[in-house]
mmCIF file with all atom_site columns, C-alpha atoms in Angstrom:
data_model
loop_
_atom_site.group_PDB
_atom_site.id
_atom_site.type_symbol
_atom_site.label_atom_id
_atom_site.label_alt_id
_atom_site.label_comp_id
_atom_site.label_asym_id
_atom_site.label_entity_id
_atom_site.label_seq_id
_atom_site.pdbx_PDB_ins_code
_atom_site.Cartn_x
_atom_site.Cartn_y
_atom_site.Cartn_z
_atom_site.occupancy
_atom_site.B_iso_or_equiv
_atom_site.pdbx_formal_charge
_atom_site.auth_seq_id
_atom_site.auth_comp_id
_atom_site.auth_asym_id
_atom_site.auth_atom_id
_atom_site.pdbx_PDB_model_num
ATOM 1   C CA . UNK A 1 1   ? 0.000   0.000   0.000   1.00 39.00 ? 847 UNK A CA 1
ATOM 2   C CA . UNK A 1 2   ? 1.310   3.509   -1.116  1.00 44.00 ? 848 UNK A CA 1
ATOM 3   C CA . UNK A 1 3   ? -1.050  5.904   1.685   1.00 43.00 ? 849 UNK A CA 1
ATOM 4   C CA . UNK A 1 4   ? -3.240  4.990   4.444   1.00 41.00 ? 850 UNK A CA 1
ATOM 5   C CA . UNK A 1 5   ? -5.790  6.122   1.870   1.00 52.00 ? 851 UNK A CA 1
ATOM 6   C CA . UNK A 1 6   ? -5.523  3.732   -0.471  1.00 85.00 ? 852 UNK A CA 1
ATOM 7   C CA . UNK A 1 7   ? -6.983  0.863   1.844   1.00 87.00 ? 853 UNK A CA 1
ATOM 8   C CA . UNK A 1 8   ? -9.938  3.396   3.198   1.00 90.00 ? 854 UNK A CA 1
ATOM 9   C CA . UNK A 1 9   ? -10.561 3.460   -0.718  1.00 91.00 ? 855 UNK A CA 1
ATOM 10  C CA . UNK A 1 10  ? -10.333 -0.753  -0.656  1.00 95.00 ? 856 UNK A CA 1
ATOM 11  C CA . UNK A 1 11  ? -12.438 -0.548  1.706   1.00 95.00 ? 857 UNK A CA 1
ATOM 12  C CA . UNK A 1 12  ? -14.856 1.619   0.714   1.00 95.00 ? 858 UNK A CA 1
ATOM 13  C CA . UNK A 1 13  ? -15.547 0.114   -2.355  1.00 97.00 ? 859 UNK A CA 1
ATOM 14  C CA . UNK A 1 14  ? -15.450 -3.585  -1.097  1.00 97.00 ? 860 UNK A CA 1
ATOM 15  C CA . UNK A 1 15  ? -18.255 -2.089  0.934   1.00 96.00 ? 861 UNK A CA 1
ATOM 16  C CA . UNK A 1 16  ? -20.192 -0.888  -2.230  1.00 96.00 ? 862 UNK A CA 1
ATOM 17  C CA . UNK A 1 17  ? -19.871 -4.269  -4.091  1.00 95.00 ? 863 UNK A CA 1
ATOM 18  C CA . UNK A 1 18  ? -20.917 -6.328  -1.190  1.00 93.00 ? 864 UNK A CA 1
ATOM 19  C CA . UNK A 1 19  ? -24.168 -4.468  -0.566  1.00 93.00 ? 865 UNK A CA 1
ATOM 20  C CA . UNK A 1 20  ? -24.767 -5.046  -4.152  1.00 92.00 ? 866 UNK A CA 1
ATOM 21  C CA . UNK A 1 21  ? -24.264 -8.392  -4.417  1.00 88.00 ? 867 UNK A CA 1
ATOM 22  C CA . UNK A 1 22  ? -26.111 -9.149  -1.176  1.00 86.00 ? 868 UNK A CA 1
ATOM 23  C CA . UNK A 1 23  ? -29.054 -6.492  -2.638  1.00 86.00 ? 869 UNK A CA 1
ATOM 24  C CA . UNK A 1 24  ? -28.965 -8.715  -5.786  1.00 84.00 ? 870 UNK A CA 1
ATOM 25  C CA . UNK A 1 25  ? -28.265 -5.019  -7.473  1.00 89.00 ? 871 UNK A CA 1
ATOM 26  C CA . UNK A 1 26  ? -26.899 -6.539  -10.426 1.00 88.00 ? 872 UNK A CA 1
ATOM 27  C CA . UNK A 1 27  ? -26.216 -2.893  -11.437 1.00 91.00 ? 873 UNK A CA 1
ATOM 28  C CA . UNK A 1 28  ? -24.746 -2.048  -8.813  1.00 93.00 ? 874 UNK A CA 1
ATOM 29  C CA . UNK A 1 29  ? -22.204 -4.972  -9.175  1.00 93.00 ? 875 UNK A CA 1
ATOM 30  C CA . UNK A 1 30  ? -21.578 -4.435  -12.793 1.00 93.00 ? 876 UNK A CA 1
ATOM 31  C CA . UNK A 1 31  ? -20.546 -0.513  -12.017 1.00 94.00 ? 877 UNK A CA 1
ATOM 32  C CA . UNK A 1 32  ? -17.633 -2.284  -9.760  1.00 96.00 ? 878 UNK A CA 1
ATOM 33  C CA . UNK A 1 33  ? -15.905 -3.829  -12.781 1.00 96.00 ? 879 UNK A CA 1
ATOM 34  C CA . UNK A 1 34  ? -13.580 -2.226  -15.454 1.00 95.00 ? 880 UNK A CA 1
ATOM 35  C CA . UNK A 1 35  ? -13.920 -3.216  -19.010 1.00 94.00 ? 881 UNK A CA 1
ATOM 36  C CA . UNK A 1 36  ? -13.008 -6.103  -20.160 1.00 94.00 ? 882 UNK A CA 1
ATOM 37  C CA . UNK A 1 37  ? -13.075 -8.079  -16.968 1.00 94.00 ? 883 UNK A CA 1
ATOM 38  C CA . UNK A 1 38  ? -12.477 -11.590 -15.977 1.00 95.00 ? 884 UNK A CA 1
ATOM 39  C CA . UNK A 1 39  ? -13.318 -14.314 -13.412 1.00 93.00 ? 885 UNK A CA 1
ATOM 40  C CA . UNK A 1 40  ? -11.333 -17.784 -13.154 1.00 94.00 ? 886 UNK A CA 1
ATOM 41  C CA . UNK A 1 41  ? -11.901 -20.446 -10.901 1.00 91.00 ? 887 UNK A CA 1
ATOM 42  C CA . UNK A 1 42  ? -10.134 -23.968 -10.610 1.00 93.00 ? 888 UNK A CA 1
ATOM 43  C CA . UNK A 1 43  ? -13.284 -25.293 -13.608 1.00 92.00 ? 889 UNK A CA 1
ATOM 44  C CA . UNK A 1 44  ? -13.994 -22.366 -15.989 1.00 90.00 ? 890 UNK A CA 1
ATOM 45  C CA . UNK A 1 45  ? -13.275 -18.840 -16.744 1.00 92.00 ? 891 UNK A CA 1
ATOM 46  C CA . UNK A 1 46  ? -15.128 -16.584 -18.567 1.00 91.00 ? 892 UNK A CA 1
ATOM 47  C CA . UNK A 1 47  ? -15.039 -12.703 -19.556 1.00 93.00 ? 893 UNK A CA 1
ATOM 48  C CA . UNK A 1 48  ? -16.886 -10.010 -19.739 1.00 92.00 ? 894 UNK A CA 1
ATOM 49  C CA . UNK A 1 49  ? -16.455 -6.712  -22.036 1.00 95.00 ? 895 UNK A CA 1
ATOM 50  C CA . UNK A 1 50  ? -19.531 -4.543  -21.258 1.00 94.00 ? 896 UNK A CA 1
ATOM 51  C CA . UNK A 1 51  ? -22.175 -4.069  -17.674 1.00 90.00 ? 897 UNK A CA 1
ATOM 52  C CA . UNK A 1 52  ? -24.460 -5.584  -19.293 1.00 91.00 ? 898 UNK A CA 1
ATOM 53  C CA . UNK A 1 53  ? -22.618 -8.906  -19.604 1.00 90.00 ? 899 UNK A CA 1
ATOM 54  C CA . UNK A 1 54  ? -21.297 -8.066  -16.087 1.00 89.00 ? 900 UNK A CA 1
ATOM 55  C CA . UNK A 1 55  ? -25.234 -8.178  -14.982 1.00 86.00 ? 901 UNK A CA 1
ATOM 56  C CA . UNK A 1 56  ? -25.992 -11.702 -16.667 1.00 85.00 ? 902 UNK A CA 1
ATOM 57  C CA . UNK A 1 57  ? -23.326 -13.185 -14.760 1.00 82.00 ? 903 UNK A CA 1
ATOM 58  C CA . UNK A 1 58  ? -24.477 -12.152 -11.568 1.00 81.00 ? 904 UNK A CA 1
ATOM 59  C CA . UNK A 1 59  ? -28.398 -12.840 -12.002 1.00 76.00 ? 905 UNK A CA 1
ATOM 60  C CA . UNK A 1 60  ? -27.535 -16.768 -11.219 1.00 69.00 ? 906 UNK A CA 1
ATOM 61  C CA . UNK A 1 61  ? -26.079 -15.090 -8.024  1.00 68.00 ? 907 UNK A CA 1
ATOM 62  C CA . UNK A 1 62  ? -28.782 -13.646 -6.120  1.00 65.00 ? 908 UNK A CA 1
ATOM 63  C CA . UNK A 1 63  ? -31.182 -16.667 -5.937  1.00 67.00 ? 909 UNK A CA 1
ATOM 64  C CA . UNK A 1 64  ? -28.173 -18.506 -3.849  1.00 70.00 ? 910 UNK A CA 1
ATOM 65  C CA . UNK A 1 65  ? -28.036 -15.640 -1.381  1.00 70.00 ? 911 UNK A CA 1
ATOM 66  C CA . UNK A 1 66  ? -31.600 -14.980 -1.294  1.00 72.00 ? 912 UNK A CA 1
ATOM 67  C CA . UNK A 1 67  ? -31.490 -18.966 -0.606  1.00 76.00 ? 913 UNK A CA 1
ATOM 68  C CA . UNK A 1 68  ? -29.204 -18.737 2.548   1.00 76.00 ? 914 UNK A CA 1
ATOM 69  C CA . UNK A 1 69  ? -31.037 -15.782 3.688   1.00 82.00 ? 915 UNK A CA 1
ATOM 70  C CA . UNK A 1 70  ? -27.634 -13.464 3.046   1.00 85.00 ? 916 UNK A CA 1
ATOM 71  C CA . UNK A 1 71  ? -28.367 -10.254 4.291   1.00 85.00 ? 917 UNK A CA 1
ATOM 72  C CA . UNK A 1 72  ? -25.251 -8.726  4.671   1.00 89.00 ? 918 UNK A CA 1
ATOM 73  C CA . UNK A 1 73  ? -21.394 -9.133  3.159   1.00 90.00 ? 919 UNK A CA 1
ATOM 74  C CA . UNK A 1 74  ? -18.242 -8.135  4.794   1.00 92.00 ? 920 UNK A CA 1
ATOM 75  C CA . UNK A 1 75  ? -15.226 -7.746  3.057   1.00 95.00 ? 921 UNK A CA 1
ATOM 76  C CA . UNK A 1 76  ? -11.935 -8.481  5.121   1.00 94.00 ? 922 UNK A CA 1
ATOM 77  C CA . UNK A 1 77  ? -9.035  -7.251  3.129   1.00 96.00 ? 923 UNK A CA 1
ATOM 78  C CA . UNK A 1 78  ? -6.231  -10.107 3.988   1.00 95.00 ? 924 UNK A CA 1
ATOM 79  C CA . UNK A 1 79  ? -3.610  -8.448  1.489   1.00 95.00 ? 925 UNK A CA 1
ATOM 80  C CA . UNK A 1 80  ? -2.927  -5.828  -0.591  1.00 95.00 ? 926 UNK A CA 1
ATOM 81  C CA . UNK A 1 81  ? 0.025   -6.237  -2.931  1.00 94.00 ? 927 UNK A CA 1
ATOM 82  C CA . UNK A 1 82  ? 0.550   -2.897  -4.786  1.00 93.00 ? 928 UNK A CA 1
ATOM 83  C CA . UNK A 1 83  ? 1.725   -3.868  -8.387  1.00 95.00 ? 929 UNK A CA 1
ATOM 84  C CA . UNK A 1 84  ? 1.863   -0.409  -9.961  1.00 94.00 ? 930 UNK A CA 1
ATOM 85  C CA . UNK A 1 85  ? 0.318   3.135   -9.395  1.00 92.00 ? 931 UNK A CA 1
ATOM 86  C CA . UNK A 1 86  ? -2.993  1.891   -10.730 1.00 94.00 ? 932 UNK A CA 1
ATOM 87  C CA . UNK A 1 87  ? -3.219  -1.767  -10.000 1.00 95.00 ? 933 UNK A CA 1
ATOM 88  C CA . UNK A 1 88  ? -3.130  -3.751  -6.561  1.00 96.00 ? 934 UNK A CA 1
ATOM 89  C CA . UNK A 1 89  ? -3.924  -7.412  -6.163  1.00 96.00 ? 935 UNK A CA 1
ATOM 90  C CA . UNK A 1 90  ? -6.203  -7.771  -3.008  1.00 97.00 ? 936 UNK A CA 1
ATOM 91  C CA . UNK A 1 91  ? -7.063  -11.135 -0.937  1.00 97.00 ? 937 UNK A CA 1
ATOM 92  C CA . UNK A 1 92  ? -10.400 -10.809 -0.121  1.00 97.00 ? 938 UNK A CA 1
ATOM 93  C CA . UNK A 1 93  ? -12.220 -12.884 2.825   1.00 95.00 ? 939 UNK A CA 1
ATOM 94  C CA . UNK A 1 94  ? -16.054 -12.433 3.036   1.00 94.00 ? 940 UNK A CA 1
ATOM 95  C CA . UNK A 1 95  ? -17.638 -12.905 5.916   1.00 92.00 ? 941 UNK A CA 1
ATOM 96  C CA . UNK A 1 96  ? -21.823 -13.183 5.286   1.00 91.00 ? 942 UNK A CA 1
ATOM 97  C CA . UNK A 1 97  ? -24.561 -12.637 8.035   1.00 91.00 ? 943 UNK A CA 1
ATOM 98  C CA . UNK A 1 98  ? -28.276 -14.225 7.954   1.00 89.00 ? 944 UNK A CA 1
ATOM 99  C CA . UNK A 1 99  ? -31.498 -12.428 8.242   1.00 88.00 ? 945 UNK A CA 1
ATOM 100 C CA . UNK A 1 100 ? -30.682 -14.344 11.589  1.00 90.00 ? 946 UNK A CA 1
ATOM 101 C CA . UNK A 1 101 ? -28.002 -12.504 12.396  1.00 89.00 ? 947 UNK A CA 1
ATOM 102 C CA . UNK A 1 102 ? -25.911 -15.438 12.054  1.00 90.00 ? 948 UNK A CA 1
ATOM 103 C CA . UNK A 1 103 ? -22.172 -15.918 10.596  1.00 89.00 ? 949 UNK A CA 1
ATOM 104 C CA . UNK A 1 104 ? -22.649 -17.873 7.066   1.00 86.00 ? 950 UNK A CA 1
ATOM 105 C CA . UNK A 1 105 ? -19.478 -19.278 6.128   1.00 82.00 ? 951 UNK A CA 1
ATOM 106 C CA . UNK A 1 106 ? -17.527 -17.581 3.899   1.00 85.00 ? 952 UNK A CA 1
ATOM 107 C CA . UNK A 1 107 ? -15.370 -17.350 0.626   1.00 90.00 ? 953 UNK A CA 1
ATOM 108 C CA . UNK A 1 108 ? -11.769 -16.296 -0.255  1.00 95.00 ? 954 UNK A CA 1
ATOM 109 C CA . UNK A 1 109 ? -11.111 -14.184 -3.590  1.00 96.00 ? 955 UNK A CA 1
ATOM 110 C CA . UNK A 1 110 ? -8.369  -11.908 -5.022  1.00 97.00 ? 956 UNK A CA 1
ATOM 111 C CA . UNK A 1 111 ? -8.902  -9.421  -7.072  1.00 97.00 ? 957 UNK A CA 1
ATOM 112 C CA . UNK A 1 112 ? -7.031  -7.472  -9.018  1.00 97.00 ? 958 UNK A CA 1
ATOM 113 C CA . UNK A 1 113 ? -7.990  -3.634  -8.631  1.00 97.00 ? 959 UNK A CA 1
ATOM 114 C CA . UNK A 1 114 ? -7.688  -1.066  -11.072 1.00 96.00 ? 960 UNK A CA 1
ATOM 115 C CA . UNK A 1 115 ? -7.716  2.210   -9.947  1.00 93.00 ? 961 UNK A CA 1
ATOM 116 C CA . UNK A 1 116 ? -7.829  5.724   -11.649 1.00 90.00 ? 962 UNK A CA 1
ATOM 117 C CA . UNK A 1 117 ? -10.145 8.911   -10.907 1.00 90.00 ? 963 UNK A CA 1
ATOM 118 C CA . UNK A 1 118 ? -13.241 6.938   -11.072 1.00 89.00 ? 964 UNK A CA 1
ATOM 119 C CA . UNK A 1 119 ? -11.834 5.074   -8.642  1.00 92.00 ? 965 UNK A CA 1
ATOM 120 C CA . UNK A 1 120 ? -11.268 1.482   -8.291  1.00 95.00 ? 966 UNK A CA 1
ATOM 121 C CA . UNK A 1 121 ? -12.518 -0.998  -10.379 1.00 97.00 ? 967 UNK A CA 1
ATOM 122 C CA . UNK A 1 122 ? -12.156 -5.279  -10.370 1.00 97.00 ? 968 UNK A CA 1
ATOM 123 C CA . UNK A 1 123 ? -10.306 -6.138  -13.811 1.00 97.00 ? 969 UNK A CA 1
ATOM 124 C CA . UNK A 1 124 ? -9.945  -9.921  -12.861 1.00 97.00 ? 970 UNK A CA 1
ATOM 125 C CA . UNK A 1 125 ? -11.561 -12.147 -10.376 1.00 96.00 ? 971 UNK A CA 1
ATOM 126 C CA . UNK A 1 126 ? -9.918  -15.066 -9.168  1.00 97.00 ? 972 UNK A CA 1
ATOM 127 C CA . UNK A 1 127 ? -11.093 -17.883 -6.542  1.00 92.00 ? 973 UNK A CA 1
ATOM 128 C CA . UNK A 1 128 ? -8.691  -18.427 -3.938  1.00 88.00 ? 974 UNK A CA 1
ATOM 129 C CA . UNK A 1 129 ? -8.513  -21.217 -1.303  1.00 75.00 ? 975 UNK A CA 1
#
């Protein structure tokens, strides 16, 4: 990390896409990713180059947290790796909460962050162990 600021930012905007995703704003989530984007995981990969696209991969999303009654997403930033001026790799642990108000087991991701005066964005999602 270059400035103190720089994981307020992280923070901030893991914030913003975890409300989304647990909102099911599908909008919301797409506005967190630059263009083109990608996700990889240890069976498939795919990419995205518009929101729209960004959208249709999360709709399949929001039924499995409606499911487990996800109500609420917590990003804890494990590490941030700065890799230039703009782009940061950042392990991601998410911690979920039930309507219940309990702890939903969670999942590991790193992303890697593009930042520039629209602020950060995901380029690439990758799932992590």
């Amino acid at each position: 990390m270059q400035a103190p600021t720089d994981l307020e930012h992280l923070t901030d905007f893991f914030d913003r896409y975890g409300s989304a995703l647990t909102r099911g704003d599908v909008s919301g989530i797409a506005g967190c990713y630059a263009m083109p984007g990608m996700v990889v995981a240890d069976s498939y990969s795919f990419t995205f180059t518009s929101p729209a696209a960004v959208a249709l991969s999360f709709l399949g999303a929001a039924p499995a947290y409606s499911d487990q009654q996800i109500v609420a997403a917590h990003a804890q930033l494990r590490d941030v790796q700065r890799l230039s001026a703009a782009l940061a790799m950042v392990e991601v642990e998410w911690e979920y909460l039930d309507s219940f108000g309990n702890a939903v087991p969670g999942e590991r991701y790193r992303y890697l962050i593009r930042s520039d005066a629209d602020g950060p964005r995901i380029t690439t999602v990758i799932a992590a162990r």
